[in-house]
C-alpha positions as a Python dict, from the first residue, in 0.01 Angstrom:
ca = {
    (1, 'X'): (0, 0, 0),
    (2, 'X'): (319, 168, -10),
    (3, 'X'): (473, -59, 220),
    (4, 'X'): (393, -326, 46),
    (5, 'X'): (559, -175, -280),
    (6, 'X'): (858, -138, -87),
    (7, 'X'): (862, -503, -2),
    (8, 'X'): (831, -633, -328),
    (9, 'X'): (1090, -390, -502),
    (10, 'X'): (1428, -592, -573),
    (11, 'X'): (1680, -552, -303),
    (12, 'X'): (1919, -299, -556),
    (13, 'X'): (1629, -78, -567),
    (14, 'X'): (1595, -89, -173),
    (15, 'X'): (1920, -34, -143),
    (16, 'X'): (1931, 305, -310),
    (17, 'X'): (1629, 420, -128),
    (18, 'X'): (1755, 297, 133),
    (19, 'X'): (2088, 515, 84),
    (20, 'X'): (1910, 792, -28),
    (21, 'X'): (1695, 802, 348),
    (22, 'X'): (2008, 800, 497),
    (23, 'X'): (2207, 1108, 306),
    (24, 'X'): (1862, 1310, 371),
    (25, 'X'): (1878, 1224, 748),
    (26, 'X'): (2278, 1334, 765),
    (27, 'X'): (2205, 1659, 541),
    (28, 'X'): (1916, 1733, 813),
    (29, 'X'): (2188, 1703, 1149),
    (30, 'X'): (2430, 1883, 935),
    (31, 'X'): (2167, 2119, 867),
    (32, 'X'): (2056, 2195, 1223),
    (33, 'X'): (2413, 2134, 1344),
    (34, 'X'): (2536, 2477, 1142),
    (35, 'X'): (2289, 2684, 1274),
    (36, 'X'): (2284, 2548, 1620),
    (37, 'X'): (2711, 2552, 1636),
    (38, 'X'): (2885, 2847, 1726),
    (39, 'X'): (3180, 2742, 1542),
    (40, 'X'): (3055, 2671, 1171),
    (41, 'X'): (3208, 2728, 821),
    (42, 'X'): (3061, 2579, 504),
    (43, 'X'): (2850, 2288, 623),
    (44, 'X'): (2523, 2446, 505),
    (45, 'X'): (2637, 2329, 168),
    (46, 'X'): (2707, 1963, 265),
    (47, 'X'): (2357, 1833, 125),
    (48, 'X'): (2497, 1960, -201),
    (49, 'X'): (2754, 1703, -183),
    (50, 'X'): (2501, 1427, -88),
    (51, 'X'): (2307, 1544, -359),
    (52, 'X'): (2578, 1470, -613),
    (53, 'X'): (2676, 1124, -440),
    (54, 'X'): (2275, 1063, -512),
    (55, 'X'): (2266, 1132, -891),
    (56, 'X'): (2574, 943, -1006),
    (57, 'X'): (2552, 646, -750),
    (58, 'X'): (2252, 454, -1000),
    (59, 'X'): (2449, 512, -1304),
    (60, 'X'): (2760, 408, -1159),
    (61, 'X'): (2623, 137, -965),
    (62, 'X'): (2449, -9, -1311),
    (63, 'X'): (2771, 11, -1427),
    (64, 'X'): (2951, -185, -1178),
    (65, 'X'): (2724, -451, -1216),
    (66, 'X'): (2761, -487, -1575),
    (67, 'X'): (3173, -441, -1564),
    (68, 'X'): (3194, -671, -1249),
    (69, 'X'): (2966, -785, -1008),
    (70, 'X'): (2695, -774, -713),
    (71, 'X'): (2979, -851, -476),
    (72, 'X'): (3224, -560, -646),
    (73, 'X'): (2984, -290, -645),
    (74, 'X'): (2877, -408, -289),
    (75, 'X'): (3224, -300, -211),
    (76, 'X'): (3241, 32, -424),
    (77, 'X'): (2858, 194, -226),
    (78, 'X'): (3005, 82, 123),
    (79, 'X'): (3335, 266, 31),
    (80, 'X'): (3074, 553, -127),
    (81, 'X'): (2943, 537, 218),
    (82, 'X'): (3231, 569, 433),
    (83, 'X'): (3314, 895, 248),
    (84, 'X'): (2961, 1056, 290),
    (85, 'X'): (3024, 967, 669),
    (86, 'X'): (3340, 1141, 674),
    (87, 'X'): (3264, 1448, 524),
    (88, 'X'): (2963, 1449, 802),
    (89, 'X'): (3181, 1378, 1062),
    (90, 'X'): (3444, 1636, 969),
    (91, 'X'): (3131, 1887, 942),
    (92, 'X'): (3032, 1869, 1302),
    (93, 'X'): (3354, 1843, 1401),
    (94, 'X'): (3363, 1499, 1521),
    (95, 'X'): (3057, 1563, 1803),
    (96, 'X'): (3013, 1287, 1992),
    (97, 'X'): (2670, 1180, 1965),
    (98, 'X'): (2588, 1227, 1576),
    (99, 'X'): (2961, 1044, 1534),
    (100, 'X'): (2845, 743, 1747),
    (101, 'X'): (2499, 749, 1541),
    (102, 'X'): (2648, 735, 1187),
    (103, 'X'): (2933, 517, 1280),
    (104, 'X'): (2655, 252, 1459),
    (105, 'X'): (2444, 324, 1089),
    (106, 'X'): (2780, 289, 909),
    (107, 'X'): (2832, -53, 1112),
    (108, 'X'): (2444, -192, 1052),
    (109, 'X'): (2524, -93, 652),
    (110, 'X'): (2837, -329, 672),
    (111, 'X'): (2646, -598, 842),
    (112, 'X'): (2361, -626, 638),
    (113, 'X'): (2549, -598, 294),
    (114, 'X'): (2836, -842, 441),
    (115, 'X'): (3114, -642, 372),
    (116, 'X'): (3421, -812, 496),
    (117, 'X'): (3668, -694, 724),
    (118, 'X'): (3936, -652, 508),
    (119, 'X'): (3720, -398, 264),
    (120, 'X'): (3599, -260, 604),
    (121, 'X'): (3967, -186, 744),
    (122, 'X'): (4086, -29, 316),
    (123, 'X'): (3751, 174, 301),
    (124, 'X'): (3851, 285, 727),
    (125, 'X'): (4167, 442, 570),
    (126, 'X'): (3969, 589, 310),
    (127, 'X'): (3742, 759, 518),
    (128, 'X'): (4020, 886, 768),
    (129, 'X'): (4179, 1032, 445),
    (130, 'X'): (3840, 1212, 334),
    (131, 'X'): (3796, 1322, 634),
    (132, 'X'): (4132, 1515, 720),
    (133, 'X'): (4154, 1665, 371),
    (134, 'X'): (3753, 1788, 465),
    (135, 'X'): (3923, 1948, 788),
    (136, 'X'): (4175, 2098, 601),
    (137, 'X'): (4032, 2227, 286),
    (138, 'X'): (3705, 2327, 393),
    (139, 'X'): (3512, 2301, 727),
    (140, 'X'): (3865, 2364, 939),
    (141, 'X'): (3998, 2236, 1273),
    (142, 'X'): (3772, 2270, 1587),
    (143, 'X'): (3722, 2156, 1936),
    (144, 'X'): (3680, 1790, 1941),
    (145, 'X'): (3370, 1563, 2063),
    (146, 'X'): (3204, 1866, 2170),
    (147, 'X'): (2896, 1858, 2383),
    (148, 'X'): (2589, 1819, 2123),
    (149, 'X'): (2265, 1986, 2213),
    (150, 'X'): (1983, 1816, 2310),
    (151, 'X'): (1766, 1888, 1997),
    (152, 'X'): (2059, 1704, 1785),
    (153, 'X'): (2056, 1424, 2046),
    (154, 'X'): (1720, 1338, 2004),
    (155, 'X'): (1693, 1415, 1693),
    (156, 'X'): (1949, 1188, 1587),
    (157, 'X'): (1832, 924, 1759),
    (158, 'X'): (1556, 952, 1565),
    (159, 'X'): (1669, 924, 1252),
    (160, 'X'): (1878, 652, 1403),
    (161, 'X'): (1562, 445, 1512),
    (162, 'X'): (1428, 532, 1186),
    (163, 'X'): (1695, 425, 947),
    (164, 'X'): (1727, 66, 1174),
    (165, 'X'): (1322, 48, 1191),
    (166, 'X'): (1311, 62, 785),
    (167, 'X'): (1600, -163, 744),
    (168, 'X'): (1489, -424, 950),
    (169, 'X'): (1133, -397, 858),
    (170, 'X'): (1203, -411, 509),
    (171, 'X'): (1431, -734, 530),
    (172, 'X'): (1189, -916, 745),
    (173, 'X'): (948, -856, 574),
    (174, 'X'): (1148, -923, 234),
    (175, 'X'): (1230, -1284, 380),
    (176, 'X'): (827, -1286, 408),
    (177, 'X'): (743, -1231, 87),
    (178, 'X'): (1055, -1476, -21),
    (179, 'X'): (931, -1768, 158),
    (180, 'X'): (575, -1652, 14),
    (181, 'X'): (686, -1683, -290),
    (182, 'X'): (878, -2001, -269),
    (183, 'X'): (584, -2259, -154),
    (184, 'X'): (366, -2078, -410),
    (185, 'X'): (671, -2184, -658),
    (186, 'X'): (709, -2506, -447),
    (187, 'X'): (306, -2601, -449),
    (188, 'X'): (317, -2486, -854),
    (189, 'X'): (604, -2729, -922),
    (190, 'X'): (429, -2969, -766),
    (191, 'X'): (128, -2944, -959),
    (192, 'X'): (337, -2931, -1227),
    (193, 'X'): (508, -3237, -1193),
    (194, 'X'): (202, -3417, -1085),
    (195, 'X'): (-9, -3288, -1407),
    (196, 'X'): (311, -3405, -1574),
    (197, 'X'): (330, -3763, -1429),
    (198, 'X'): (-73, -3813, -1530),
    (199, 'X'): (42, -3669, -1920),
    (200, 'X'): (342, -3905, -1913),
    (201, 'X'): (89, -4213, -1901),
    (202, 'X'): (-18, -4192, -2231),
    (203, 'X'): (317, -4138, -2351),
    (204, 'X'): (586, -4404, -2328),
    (205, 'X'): (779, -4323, -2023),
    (206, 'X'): (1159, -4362, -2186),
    (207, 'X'): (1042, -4102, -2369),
    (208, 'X'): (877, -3893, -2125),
    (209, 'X'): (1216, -3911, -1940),
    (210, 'X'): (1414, -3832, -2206),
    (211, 'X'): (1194, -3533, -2298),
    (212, 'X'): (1252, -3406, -1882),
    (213, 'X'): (1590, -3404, -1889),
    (214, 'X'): (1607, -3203, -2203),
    (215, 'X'): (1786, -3509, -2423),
    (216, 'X'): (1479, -3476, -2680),
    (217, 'X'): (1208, -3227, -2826),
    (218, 'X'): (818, -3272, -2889),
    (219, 'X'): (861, -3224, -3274),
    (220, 'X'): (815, -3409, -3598),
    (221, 'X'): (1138, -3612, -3639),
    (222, 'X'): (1259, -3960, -3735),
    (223, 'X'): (1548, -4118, -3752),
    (224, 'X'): (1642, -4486, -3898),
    (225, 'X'): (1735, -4770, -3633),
    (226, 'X'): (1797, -5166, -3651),
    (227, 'X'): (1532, -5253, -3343),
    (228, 'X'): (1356, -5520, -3232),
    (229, 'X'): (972, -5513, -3187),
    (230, 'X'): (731, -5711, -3002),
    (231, 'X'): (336, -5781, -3050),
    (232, 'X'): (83, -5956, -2858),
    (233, 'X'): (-303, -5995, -2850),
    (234, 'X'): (-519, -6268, -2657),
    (235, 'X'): (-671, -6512, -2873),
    (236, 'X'): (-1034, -6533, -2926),
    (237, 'X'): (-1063, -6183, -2764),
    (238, 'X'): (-1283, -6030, -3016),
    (239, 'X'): (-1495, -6321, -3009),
    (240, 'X'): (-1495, -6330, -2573),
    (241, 'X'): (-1611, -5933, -2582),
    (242, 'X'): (-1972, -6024, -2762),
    (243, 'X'): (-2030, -6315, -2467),
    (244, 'X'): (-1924, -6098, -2152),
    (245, 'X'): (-2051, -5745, -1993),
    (246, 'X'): (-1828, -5429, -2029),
    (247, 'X'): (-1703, -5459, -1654),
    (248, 'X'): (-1659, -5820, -1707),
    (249, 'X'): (-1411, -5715, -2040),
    (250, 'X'): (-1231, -5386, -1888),
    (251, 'X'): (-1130, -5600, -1594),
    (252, 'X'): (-982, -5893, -1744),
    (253, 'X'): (-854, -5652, -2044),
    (254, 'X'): (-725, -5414, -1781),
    (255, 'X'): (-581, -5651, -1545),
    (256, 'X'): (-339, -5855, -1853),
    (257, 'X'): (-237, -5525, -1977),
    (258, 'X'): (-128, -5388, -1616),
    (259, 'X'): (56, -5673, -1587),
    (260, 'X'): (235, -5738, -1899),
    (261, 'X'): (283, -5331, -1891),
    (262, 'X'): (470, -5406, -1582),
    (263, 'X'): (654, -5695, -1709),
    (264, 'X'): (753, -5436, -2025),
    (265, 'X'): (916, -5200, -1726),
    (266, 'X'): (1067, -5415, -1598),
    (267, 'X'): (1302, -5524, -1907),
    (268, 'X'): (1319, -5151, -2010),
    (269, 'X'): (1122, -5197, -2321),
    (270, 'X'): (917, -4910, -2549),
    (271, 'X'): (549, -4941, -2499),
    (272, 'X'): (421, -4822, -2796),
    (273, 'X'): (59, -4785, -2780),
    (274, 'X'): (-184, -5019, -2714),
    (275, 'X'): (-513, -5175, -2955),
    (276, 'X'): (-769, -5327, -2811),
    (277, 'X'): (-609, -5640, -2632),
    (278, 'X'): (-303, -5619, -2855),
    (279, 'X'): (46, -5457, -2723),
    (280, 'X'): (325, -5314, -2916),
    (281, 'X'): (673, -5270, -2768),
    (282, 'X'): (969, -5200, -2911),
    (283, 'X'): (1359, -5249, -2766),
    (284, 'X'): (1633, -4987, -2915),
    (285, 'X'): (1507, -4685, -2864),
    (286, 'X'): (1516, -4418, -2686),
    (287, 'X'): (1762, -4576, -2510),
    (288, 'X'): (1979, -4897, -2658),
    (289, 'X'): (2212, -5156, -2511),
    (290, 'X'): (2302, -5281, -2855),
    (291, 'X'): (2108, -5484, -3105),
    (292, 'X'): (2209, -5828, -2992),
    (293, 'X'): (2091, -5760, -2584),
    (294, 'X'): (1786, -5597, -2727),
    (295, 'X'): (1666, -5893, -2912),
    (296, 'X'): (1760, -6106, -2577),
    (297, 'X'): (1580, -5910, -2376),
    (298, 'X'): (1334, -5871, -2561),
    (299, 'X'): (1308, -6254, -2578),
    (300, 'X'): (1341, -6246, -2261),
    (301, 'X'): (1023, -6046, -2195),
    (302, 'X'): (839, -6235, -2402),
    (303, 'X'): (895, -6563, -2188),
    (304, 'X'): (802, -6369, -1867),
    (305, 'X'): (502, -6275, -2017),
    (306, 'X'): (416, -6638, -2121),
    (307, 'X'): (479, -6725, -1770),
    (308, 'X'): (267, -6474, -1580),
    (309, 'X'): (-16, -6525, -1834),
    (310, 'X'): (-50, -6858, -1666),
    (311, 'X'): (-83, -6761, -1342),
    (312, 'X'): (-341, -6517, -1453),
    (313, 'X'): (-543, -6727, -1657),
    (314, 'X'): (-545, -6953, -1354),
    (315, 'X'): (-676, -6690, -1121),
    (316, 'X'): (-906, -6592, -1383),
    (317, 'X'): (-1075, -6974, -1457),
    (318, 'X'): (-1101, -6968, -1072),
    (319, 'X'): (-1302, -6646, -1069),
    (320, 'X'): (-1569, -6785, -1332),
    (321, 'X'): (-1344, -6663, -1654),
    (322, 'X'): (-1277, -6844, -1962),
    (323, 'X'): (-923, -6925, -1997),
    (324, 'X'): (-766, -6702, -2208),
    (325, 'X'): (-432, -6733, -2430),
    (326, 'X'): (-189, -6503, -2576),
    (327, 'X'): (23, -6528, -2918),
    (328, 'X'): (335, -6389, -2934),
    (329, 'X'): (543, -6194, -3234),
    (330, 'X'): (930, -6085, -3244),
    (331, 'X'): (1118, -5891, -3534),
    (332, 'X'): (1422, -5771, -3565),
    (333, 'X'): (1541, -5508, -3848),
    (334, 'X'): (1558, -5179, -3979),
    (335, 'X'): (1298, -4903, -3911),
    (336, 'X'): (1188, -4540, -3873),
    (337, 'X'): (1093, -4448, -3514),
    (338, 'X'): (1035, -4082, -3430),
    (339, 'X'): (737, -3878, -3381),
    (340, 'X'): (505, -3854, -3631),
    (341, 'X'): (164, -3643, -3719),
    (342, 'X'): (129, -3269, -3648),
    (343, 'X'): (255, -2983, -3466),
    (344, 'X'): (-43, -2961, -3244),
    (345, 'X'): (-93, -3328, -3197),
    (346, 'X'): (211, -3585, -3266),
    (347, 'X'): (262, -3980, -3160),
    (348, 'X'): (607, -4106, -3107),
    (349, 'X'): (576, -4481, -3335),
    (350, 'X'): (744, -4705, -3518),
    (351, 'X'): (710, -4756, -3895),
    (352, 'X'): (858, -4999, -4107),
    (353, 'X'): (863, -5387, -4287),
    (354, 'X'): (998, -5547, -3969),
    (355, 'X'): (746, -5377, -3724),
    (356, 'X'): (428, -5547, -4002),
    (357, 'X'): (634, -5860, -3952),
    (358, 'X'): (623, -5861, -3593),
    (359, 'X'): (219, -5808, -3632),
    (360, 'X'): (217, -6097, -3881),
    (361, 'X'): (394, -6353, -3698),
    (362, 'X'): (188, -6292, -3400),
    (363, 'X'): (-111, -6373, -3596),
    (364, 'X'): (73, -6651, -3763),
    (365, 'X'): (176, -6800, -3414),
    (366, 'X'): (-41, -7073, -3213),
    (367, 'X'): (-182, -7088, -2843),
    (368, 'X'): (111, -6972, -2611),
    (369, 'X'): (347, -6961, -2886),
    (370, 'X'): (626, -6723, -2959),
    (371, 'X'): (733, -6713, -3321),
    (372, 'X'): (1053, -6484, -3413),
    (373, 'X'): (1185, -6413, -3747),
    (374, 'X'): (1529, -6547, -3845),
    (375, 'X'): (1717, -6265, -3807),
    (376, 'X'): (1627, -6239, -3451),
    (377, 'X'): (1689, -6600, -3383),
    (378, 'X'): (2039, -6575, -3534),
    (379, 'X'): (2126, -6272, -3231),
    (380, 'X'): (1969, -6475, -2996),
    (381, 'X'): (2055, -6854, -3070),
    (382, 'X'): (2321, -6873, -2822),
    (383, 'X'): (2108, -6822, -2550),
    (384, 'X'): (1756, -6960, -2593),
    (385, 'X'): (1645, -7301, -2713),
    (386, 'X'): (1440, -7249, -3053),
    (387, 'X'): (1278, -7520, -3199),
    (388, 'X'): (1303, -7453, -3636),
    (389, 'X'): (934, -7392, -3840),
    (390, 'X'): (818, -7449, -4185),
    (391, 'X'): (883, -7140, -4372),
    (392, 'X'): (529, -6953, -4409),
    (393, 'X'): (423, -6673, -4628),
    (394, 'X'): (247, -6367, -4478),
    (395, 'X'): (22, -6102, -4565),
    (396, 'X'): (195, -5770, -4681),
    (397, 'X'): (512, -5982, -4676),
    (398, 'X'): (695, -6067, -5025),
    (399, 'X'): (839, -6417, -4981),
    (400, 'X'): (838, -6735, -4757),
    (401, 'X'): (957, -6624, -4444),
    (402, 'X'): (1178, -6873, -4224),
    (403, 'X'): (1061, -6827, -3873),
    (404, 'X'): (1149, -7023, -3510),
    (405, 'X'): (970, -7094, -3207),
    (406, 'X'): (1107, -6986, -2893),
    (407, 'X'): (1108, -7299, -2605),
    (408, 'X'): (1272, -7154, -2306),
    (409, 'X'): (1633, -7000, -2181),
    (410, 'X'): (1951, -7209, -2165),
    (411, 'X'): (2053, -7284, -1865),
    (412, 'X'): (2387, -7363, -1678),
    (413, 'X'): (2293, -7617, -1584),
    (414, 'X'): (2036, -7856, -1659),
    (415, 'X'): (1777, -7902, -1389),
    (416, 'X'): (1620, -8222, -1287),
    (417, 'X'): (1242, -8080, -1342),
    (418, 'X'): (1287, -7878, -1688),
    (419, 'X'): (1005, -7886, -1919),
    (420, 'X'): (1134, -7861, -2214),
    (421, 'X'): (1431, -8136, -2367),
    (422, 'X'): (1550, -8046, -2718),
    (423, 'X'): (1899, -8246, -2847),
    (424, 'X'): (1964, -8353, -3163),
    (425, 'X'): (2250, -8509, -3295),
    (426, 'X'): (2341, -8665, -3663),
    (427, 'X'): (1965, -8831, -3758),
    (428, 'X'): (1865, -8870, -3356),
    (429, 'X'): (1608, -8525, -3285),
    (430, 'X'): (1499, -8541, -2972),
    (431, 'X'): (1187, -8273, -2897),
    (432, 'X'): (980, -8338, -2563),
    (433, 'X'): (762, -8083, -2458),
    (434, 'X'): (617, -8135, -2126),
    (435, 'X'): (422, -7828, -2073),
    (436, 'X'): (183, -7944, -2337),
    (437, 'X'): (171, -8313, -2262),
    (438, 'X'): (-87, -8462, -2013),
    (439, 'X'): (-25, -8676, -1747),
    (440, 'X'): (-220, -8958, -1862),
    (441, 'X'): (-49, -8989, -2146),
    (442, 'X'): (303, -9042, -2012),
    (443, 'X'): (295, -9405, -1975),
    (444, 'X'): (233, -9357, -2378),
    (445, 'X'): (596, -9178, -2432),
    (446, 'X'): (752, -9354, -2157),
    (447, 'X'): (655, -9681, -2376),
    (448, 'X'): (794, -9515, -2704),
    (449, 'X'): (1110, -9418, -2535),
    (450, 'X'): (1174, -9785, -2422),
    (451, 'X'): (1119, -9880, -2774),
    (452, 'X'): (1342, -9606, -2899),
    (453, 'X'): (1601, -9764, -2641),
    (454, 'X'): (1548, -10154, -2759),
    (455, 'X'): (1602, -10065, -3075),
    (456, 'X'): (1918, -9883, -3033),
    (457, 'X'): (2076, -10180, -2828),
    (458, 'X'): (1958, -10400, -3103),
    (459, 'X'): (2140, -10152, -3337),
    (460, 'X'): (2415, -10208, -3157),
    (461, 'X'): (2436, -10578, -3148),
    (462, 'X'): (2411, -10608, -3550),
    (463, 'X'): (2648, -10351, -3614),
    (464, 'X'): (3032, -10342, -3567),
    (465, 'X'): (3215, -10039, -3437),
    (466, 'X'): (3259, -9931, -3827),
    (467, 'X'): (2912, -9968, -3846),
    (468, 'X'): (2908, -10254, -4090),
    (469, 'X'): (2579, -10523, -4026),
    (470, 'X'): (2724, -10845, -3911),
    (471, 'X'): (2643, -11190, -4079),
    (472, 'X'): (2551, -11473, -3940),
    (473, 'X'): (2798, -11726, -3724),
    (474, 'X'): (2765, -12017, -3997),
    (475, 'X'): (2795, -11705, -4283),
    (476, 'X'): (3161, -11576, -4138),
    (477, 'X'): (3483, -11696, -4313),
    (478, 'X'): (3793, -11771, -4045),
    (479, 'X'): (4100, -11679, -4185),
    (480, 'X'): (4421, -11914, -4078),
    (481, 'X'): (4755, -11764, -3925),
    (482, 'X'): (5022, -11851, -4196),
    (483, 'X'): (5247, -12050, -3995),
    (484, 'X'): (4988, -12256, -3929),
    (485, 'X'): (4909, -12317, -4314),
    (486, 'X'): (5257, -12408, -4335),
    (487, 'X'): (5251, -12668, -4076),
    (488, 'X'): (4987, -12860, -4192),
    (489, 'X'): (5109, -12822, -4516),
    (490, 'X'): (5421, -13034, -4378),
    (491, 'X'): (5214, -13302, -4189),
    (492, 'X'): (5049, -13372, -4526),
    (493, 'X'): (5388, -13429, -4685),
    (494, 'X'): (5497, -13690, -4431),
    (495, 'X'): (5192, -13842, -4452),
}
């Protein structure tokens, strides 16, 4: 529809057809107006001018846009404008009606391009200039706001109607098409986003964020980082997914990994991918707090994830479950993370020694147990209680490798009902682990703690403050003052 063609061109392109309805409808009163007059001189060739202003306006408009501005050459057409009105005014000799219709079409042109007053009052003076010099050079002076016939009257009013009608038709039906066009934008953006939020799942979402906000680019790259990287798996899992059903498995394999997934938010680490029932998570990249906070929260994580694997493994016995276990690996070193594979299909990963280690000291780790190498435990010492282990040698791994159990946080302060008591202190190591001792058999280490106790206060009683064993009272030697050798030394004399 042609309408409709209308509505969708771009405003600019409105604008000049716009302009060029306008000149055609001011040519046609000047038209009629010279042979309807009495008084006339060379208005039949008006058009001719309007004609001209037509051919150069799109050239110079395009290059008023490109020089300046949309605002600028705003200002240059309504000043155009003003002139074309002149000339038509000083053509019919200022008759009242056609003057009130253009100046009311002059007005609704400033309006609806939001020309301010200031370029309205310069472009004013402009006009009042074109139009003398119009009187003077070419159509003459004549009688004044003259009465206008009644064929211009209506006519003009016409073309008034007309030039208002198309205006306003053509911006309401522009902000139409606008608002169209912005909830199909809206309602694509949002299916956008939402397709983007279900892709970002099997991605990690650092990543995915990073990616958003334009920081990095799906391509093959790596780069070299010191990180720190986490593994888990449940122990005995392969063995539990031959004795259960497939629901039975999803939902307790489903319900751990939510959860520690969560957990893995929650102390901004990497999720990496996951294998089965085992997890891999990373802390230093994409985003890093420095190595040292990395490794502690990443410790950190760990120990929440011991913790809420008991509650779940409590819910889960309740529910008719074996109780399940996890075993825990941390790593800390040098490796290549980045996005690796192909152009069509690419996984962002980890590769390197330390991220095997991690892998290996899981496996090497026991029930509930999180084993770290050294050079994590030496940026996390200050704040967590480790508990030393007999170097071991792992697969893939060249070497003994010194490794240390993880026992809990320091605190602040020590609480009345910790768990876990570690002090040692010149041949006195004192390791008490309560989470793994029964109540049954406390009686059993409250008894070897009173020993331990007896024998230091014996200790203590056969030692002297250097630490020398005393003898016995008959075995120690008396030594006499001197003056009291001397004395009896004298008595003997006199006797």
């Amino acid at each position: 529809m042609p309408l409709a063609s209308w509505v969708e061109k771009e405003p600019r392109q409105f604008a000049y057809f716009h302009r060029l309805m306008g000149y055609l409808m001011l040519s046609l009163l000047v038209v009629i107006y010279y042979y309807t007059a009495p008084d006339v001189n060379y208005q039949i060739y008006t058009p001719l001018f309007f004609l001209f202003v037509l051919l150069i306006h799109p050239k110079l408009s395009r290059w008023l846009l490109y020089r300046y501005n949309k605002r600028i050459n705003n200002y240059v057409m309504f000043a155009l404008d003003v002139m074309v009105v002149a000339v038509t005014l000083s053509a019919v000799h200022l008759s009242l009606v056609l003057s009130f219709i253009a100046l009311f079409a002059l007005l609704y042109t400033a309006i609806n391009n939001k020309i301010p007053f200031l370029i309205v009052s310069m472009a004013s003076l402009l006009g009042i200039t074109v139009f003398y010099l119009s009187n003077i050079f070419i159509f003459g002076f004549a009688e004044y706001f003259d009465h206008t016939s009644t064929e211009l009257i209506v006519l003009g009013f016409i073309c008034l109607i007309a030039y208002f009608g198309v205006g306003s038709f053509y911006q309401n039906q522009r902000a139409s098409f606008l608002n169209k066009n912005r909830q199909h934008y809206y309602e694509e953006m949002n299916r956008y986003m939402e397709l983007a939020n279900q892709l970002s799942r099997y991605a990690p979402l650092q990543l995915w964020q990073s990616i958003m906000r334009g920081e990095a680019q799906a391509k093959i790259e790596y780069k070299r980082k010191k990180m720190t990287i986490f593994f888990s798996d449940i122990q005995g899992f392969t063995e539990l997914s031959e004795t259960l059903i497939p629901d039975d498995l999803a939902f307790l394999l489903n319900d751990y990994l939510s959860h520690m997934t969560d957990i893995a938010k929650q102390y901004g680490g990497t999720v990496d991918k996951f294998m089965g029932d085992a997890i891999l998570i990373f802390f230093g990249d994409p985003h890093s707090n420095g190595v040292a906070q990395d490794a502690k929260t990443c410790v950190e994580m760990a120990l929440a994830m011991r913790q809420q694997m008991k509650l779940l493994r409590e819910r889960w016995v309740k529910m008719g479950y074996p109780a399940l276990h996890i075993r825990m690996g941390v790593s800390t070193g040098y490796c290549h993370v980045g996005n690796y594979g192909a152009t069509h299909r690419m996984a962002y990963t980890i590769v390197g020694r330390d991220a095997n280690l991690a892998a290996r000291l899981q496996s090497a780790a026991k029930v509930d147990e999180i084993l770290i190498s050294d050079d994590t435990y030496q940026l996390i010492k200050s704040d967590f209680l480790c508990s030393p282990k007999p170097p071991i040698f792992l697969k893939g791994i060249q070497g003994p490798v010194k490794t240390w159990q993880i026992m809990e946080k320091y605190n602040v302060r020590k609480l009345d009902n910790q768990q876990w008591f570690d002090y040692e202190y010149k041949g006195f190591h004192l390791l008490l682990n309560l989470d793994e001792a029964q109540n049954f058999e406390y009686p059993e280490l409250i008894k070897v703690l009173e020993n331990m106790i007896q024998r230091l206060e014996l200790q203590r009683k056969l030692t002297n403050s250097q630490g020398i064993v005393k003898l016995h009272i008959e075995d120690e030697v008396i030594q006499m003052p001197k003056r009291d050798t001397v004395s009896s030394v004298s008595q003997h004399q006199n006797i």
